[in-house]
Short mmCIF file of C-alpha atoms in Angstrom, two decimals:
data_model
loop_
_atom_site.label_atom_id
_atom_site.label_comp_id
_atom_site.label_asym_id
_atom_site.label_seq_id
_atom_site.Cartn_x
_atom_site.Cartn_y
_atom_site.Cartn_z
CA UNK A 408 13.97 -50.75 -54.78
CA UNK A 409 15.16 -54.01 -56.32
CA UNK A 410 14.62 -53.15 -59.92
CA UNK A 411 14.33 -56.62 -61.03
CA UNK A 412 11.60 -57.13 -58.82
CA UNK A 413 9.58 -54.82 -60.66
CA UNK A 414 10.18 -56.12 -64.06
CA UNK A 415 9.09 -59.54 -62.62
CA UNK A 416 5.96 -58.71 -61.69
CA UNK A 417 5.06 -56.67 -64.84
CA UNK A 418 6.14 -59.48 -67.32
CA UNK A 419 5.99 -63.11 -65.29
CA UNK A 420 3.74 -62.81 -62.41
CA UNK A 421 1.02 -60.83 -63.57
CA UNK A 422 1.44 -62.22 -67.35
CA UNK A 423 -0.95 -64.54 -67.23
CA UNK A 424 -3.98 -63.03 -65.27
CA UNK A 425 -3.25 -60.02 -66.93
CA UNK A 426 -4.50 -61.40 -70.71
CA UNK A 427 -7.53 -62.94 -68.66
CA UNK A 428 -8.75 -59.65 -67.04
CA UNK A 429 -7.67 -58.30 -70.52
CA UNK A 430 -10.62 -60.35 -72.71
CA UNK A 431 -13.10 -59.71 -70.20
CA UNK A 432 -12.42 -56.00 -69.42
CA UNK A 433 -10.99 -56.05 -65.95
CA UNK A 434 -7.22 -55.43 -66.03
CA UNK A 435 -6.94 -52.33 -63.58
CA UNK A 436 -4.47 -50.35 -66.53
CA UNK A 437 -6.83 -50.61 -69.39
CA UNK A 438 -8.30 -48.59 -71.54
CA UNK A 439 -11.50 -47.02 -70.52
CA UNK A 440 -12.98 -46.81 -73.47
CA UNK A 441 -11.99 -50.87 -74.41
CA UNK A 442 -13.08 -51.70 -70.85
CA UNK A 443 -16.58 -50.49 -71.15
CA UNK A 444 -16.94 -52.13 -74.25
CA UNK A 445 -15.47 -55.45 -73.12
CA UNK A 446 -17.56 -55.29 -69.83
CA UNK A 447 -20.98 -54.91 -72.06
CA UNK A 448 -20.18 -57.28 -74.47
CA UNK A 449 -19.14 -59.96 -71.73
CA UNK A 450 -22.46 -58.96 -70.26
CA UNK A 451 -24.49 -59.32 -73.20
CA UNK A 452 -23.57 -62.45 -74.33
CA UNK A 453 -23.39 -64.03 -70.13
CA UNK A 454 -27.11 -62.56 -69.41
CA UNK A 455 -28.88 -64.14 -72.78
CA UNK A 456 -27.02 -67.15 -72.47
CA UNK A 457 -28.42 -67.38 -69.16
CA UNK A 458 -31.83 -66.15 -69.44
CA UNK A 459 -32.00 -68.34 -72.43
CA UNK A 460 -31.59 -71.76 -70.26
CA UNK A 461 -33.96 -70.81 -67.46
CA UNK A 462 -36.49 -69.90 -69.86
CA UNK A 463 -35.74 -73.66 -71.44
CA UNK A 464 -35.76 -74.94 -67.98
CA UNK A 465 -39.15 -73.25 -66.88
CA UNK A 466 -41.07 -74.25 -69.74
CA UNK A 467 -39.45 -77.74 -70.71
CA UNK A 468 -41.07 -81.10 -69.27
CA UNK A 469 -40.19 -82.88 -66.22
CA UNK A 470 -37.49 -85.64 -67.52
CA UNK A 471 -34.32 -86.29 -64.80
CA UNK A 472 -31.70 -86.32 -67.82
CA UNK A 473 -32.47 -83.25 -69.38
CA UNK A 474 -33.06 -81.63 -66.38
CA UNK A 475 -29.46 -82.49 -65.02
CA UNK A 476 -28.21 -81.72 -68.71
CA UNK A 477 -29.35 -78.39 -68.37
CA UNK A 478 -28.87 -77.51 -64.67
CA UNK A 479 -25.10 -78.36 -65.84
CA UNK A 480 -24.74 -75.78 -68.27
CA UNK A 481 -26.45 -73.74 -65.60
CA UNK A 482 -24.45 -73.79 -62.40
CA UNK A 483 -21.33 -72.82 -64.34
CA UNK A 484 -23.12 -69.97 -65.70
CA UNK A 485 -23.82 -69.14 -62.45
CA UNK A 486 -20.63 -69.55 -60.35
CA UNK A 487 -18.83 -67.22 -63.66
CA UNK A 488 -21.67 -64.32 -62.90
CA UNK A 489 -21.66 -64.19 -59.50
CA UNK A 490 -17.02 -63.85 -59.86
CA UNK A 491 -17.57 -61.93 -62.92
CA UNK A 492 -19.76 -59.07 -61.49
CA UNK A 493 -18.27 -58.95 -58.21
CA UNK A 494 -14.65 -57.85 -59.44
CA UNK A 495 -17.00 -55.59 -61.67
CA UNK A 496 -19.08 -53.98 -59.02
CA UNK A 497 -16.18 -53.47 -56.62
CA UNK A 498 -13.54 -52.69 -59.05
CA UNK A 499 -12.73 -49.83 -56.96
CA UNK A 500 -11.36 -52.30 -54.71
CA UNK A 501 -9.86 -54.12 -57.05
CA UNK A 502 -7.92 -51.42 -58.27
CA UNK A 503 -6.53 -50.51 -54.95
CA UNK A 504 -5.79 -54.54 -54.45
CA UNK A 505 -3.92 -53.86 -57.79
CA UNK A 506 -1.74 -51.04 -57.14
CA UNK A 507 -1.02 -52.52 -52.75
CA UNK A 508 0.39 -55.35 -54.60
CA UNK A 509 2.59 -53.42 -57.29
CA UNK A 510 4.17 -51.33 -53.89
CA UNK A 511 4.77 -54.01 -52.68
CA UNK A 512 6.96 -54.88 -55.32
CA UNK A 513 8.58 -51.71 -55.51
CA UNK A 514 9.73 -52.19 -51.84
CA UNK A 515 12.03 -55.13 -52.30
CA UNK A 516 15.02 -54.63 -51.57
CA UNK A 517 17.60 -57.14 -51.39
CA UNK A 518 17.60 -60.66 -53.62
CA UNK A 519 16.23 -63.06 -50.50
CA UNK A 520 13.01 -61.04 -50.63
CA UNK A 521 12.98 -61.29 -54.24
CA UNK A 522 13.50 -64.79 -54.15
CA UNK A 523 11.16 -64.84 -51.51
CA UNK A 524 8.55 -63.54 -53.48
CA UNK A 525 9.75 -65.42 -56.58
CA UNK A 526 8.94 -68.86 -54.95
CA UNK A 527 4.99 -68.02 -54.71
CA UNK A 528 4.66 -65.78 -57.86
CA UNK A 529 5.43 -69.66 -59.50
CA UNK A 530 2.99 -71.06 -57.22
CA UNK A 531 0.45 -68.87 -58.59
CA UNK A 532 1.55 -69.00 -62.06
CA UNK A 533 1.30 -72.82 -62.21
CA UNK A 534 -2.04 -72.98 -60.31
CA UNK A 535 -3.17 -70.35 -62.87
CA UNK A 536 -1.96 -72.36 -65.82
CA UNK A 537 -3.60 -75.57 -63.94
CA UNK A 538 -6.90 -73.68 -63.51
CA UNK A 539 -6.92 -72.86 -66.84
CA UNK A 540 -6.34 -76.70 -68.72
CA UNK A 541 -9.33 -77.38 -66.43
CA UNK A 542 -11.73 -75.14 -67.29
CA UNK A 543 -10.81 -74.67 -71.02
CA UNK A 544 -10.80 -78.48 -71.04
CA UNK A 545 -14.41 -77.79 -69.94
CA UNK A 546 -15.63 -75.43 -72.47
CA UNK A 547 -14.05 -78.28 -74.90
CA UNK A 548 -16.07 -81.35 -73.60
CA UNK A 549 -19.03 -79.24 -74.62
CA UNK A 550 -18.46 -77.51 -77.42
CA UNK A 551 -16.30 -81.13 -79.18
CA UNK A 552 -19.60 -83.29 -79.43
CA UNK A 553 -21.30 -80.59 -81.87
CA UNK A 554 -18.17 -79.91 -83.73
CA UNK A 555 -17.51 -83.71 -84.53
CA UNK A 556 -21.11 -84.36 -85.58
CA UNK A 557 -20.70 -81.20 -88.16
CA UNK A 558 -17.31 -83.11 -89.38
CA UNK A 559 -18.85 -86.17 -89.77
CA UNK A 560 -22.42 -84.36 -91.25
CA UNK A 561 -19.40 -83.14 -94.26
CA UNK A 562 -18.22 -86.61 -94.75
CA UNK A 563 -22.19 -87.97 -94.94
CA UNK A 564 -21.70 -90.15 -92.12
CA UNK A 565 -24.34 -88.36 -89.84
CA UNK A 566 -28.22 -86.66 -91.42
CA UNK A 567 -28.52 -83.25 -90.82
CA UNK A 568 -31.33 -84.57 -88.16
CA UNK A 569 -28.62 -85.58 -86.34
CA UNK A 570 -26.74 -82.52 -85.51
CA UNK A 571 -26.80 -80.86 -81.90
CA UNK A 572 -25.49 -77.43 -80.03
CA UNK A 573 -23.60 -77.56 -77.22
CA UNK A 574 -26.41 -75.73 -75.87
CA UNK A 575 -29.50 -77.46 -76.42
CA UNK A 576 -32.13 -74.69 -77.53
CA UNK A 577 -34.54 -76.78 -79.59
CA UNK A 578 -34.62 -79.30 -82.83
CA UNK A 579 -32.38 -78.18 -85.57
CA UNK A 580 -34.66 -79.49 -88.75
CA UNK A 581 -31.56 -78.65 -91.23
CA UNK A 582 -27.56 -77.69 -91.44
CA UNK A 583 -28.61 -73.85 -92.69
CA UNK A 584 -27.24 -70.60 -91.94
CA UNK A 585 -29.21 -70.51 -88.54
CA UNK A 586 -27.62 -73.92 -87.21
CA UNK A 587 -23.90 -72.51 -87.84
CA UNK A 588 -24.65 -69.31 -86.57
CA UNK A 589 -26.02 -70.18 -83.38
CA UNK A 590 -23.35 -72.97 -83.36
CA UNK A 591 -20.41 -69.99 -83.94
CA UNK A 592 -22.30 -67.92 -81.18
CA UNK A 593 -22.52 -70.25 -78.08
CA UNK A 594 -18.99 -71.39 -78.56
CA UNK A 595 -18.00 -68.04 -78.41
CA UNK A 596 -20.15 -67.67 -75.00
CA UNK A 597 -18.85 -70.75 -73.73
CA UNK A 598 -15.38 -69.36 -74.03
CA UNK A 599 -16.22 -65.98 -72.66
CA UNK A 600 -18.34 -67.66 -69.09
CA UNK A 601 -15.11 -69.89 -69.21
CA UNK A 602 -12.74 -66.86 -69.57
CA UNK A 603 -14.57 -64.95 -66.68
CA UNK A 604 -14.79 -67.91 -64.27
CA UNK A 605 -10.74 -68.45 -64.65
CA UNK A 606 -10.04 -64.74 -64.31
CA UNK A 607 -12.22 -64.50 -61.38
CA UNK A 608 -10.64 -67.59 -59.65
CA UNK A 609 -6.98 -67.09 -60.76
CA UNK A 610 -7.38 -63.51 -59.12
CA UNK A 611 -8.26 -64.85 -55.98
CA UNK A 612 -5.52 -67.38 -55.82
CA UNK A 613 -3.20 -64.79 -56.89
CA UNK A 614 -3.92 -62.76 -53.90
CA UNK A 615 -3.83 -65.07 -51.92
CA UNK A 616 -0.01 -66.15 -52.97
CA UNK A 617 0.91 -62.60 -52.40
CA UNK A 618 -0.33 -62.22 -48.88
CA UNK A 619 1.65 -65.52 -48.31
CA UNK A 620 4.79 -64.28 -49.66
CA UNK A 621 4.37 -60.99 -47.43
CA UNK A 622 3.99 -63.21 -44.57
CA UNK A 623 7.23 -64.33 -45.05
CA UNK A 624 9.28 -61.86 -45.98
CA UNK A 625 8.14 -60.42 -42.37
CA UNK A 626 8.99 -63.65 -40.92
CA UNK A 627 12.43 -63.59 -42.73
CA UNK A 628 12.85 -59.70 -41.14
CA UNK A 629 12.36 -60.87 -37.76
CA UNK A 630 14.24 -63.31 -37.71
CA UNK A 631 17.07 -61.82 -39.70
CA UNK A 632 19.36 -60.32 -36.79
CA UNK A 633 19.09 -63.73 -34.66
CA UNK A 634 20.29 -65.79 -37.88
CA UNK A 635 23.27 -64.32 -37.82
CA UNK A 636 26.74 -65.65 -35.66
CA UNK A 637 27.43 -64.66 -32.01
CA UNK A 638 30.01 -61.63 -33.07
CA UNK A 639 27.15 -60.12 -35.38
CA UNK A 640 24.66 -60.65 -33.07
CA UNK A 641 26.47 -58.43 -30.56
CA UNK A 642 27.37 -55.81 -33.31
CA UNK A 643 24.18 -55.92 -33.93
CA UNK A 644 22.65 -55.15 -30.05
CA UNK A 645 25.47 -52.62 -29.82
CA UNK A 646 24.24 -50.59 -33.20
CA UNK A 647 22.99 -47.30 -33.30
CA UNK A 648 19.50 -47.34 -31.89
CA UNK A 649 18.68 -45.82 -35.57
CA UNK A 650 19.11 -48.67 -36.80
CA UNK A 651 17.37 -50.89 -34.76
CA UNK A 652 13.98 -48.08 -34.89
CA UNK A 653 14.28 -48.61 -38.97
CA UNK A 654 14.16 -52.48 -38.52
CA UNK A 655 11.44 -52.56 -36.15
CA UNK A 656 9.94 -49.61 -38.26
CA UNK A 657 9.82 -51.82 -41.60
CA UNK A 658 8.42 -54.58 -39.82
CA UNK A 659 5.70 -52.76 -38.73
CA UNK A 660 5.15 -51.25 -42.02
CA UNK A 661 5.19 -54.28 -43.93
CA UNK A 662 2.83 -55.99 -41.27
CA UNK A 663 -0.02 -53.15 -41.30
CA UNK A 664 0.27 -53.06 -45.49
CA UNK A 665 -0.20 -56.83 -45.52
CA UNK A 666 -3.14 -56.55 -42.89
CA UNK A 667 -5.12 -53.92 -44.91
CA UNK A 668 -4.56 -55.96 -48.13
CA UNK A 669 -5.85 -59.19 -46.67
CA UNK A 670 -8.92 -57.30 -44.98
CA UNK A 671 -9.68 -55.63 -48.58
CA UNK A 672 -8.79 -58.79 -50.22
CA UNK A 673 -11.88 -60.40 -47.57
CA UNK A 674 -14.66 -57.63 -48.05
CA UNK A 675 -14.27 -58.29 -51.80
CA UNK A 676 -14.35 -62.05 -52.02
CA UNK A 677 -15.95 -63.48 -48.28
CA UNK A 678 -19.29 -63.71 -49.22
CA UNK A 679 -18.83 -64.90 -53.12
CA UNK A 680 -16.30 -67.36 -51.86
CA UNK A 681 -19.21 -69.16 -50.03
CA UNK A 682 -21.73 -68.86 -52.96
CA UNK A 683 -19.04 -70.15 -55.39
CA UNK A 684 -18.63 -72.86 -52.96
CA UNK A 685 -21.78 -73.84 -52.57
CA UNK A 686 -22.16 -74.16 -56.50
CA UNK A 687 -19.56 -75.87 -57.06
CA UNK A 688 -20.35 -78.45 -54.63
CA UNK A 689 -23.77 -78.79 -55.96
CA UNK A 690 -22.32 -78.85 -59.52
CA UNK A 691 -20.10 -82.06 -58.28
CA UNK A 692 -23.58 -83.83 -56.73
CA UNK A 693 -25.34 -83.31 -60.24
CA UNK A 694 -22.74 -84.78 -62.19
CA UNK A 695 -22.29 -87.49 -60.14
CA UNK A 696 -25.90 -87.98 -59.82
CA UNK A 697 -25.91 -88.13 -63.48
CA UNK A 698 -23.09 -90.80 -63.50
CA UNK A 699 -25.17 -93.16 -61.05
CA UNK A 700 -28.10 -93.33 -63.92
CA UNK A 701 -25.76 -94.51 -66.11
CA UNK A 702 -25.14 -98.11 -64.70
CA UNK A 703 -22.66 -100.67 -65.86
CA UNK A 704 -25.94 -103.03 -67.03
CA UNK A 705 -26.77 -100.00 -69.10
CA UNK A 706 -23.59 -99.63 -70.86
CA UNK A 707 -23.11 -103.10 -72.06
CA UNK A 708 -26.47 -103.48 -73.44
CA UNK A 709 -25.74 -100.38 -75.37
CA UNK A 710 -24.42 -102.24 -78.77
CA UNK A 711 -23.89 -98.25 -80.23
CA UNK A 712 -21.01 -95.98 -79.67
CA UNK A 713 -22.45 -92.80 -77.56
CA UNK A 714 -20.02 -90.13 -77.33
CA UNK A 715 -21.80 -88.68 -74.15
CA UNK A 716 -20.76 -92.16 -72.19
CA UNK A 717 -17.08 -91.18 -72.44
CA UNK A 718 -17.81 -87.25 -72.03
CA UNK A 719 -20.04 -86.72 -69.28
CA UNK A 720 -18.09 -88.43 -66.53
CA UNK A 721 -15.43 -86.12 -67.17
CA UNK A 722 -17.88 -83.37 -66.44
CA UNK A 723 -17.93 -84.56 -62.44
CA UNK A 724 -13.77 -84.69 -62.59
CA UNK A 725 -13.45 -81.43 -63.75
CA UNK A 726 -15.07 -79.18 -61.36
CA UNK A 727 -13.44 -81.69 -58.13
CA UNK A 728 -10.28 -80.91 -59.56
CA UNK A 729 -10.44 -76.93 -59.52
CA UNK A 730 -11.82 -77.61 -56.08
CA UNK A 731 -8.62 -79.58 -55.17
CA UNK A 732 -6.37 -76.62 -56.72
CA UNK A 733 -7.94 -74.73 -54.22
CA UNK A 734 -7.69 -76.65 -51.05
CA UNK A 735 -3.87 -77.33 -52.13
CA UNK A 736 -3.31 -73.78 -52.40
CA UNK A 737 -4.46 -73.05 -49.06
CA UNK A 738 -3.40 -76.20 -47.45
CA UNK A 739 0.18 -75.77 -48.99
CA UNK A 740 0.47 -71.77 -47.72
CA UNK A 741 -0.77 -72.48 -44.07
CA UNK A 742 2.46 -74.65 -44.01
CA UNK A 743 4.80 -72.22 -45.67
CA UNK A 744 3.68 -68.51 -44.67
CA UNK A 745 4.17 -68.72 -40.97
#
């Protein structure tokens, strides 16, 4: 066992999703008592925020802008349940995912595996850290216009008419006790459906980057007697036919534990992938059709400063661009595994 490659994987590679699955109550080492109570308050707060927009949606009149407005705040929602409560309902599996990928670990044993391994534990780490400007940057854009009208509300620039939620859930008639506790309470939902969506995500990319980096440590093994010069390639045919059984052994090994984590790894994400997919894509079409309403003739006869002009096109970037991570991810380790 390379001992260092152990202590990398506890402290750098699994650093990151590790706080993540942490807040939401998914880290596989956890407490169970903490976890239950993360995994109901997580719930709590995801299923009213939810059920609180359909209602609005159901019973609201037919206007375009606030129905894309709110069908914005929904399909995020959405695509955070449906990752959320499939690492929770198969966290069985996700425990076993947890543990294949810490043996795997333990089996290095030499540094060119290590640095082997190394090169794609940074390709997750940065795609993680990527992931998460984006969707944090998210929560922000909706959670900034409320904040700066309550900022200017304390200077007296703004009426107390004038102030909003980043969740729309009716007219707030006065800055009370109400207005800053609901205001307090959807930013802390906001962070939570963010929190779950970039665990969920991060997690998948993160396997992913593991399966890669099996791939080619395999790849390396193969090819490691026929890398060699012409005098150790014939020490190396005229070995003890141990050794050449434990090389071909470890191969196979290594191959079959890589197999049955990229099968497990499919059963638990296959069918979400699609459904996040979809989502997502649909996500990108509402913002954009929200962008094409707002035309060019529109902006310059507003004479007023809107803060939603510069805001809501950023909503359409953000989504394409965790959608990009993705495809670069994949795209990148079809190149490099094999």
């Amino acid at each position: 066992m390379f001992l260092s490659a152990v202590d990398y994987f506890e402290n750098h590679y699994y650093h990151w999703n590790r706080r993540f699955l942490s807040i939401i109550g998914l880290w596989p080492e956890q407490n169970k008592k903490e976890q239950v109570f993360r995994i109901c308050t997580v719930t709590i707060f995801q299923i009213s925020l939810l059920m609180q927009q359909l209602c609005q949606l159901c019973t609201s009149s037919f206007e375009m802008e606030w129905i894309i407005n709110a069908v914005q705040l929904l399909l995020p929602i959405a695509c955070s349940l449906c990752g959320y409560y499939t690492i929770t309902f198969n966290f069985i599996k996700v425990r076993m995912l947890h543990f294949r990928m810490k043996f795997d670990y333990e089996q290095i044993s030499d540094k060119k595996e290590f640095t082997t391994v190394k090169k794609y534990a940074d390709q997750s780490k940065w795609c993680t850290l990527i992931i998460t400007f984006f969707l944090y940057s998210y929560g922000i854009l909706l959670t900034s216009p409320s904040i700066l009208n309550v900022v200017l509300y304390f200077f007296g620039l703004l009426d107390d008419t004038q102030l909003t939620l980043p969740i729309p859930i009716g007219h707030i008639l006065n800055a009370g006790l109400l207005y800053y506790a609901i205001l307090f309470y959807e930013a802390i939902v906001i962070f939570i459906v963010t929190t779950a969506a970039l665990a969920s995500y991060a997690t998948y990319i993160l396997l992913v980057q593991h399966a890669c980096s099996q791939f080619s440590i395999i790849k390396m093994k193969i090819n490691q007697p026929f890398e060699q010069n012409n005098s150790d390639i014939f020490a190396w045919y005229d070995s003890a036919p141990q050794y050449q059984y434990t090389w071909i052994v470890d191969i196979i090994k290594r191959y079959k534990r890589v197999t049955e984590l990229i099968d497990l790894t499919n059963s638990l994400t296959e069918k979400i992938y699609l459904v996040e997919m979809f989502l997502g894509l649909f996500l990108i079409i509402v913002d954009f059709l929200y962008l094409f309403q707002m035309t060019a003739v529109q902006w310059m006869l507003q004479l007023e400063f809107k803060v939603d002009s510069i805001i809501k096109p950023l909503y359409s970037l953000i989504p394409a661009l965790c959608v990009m991570v993705g495809y670069y991810t994949g795209l990148f380790n079809s190149t490099t595994a094999y």
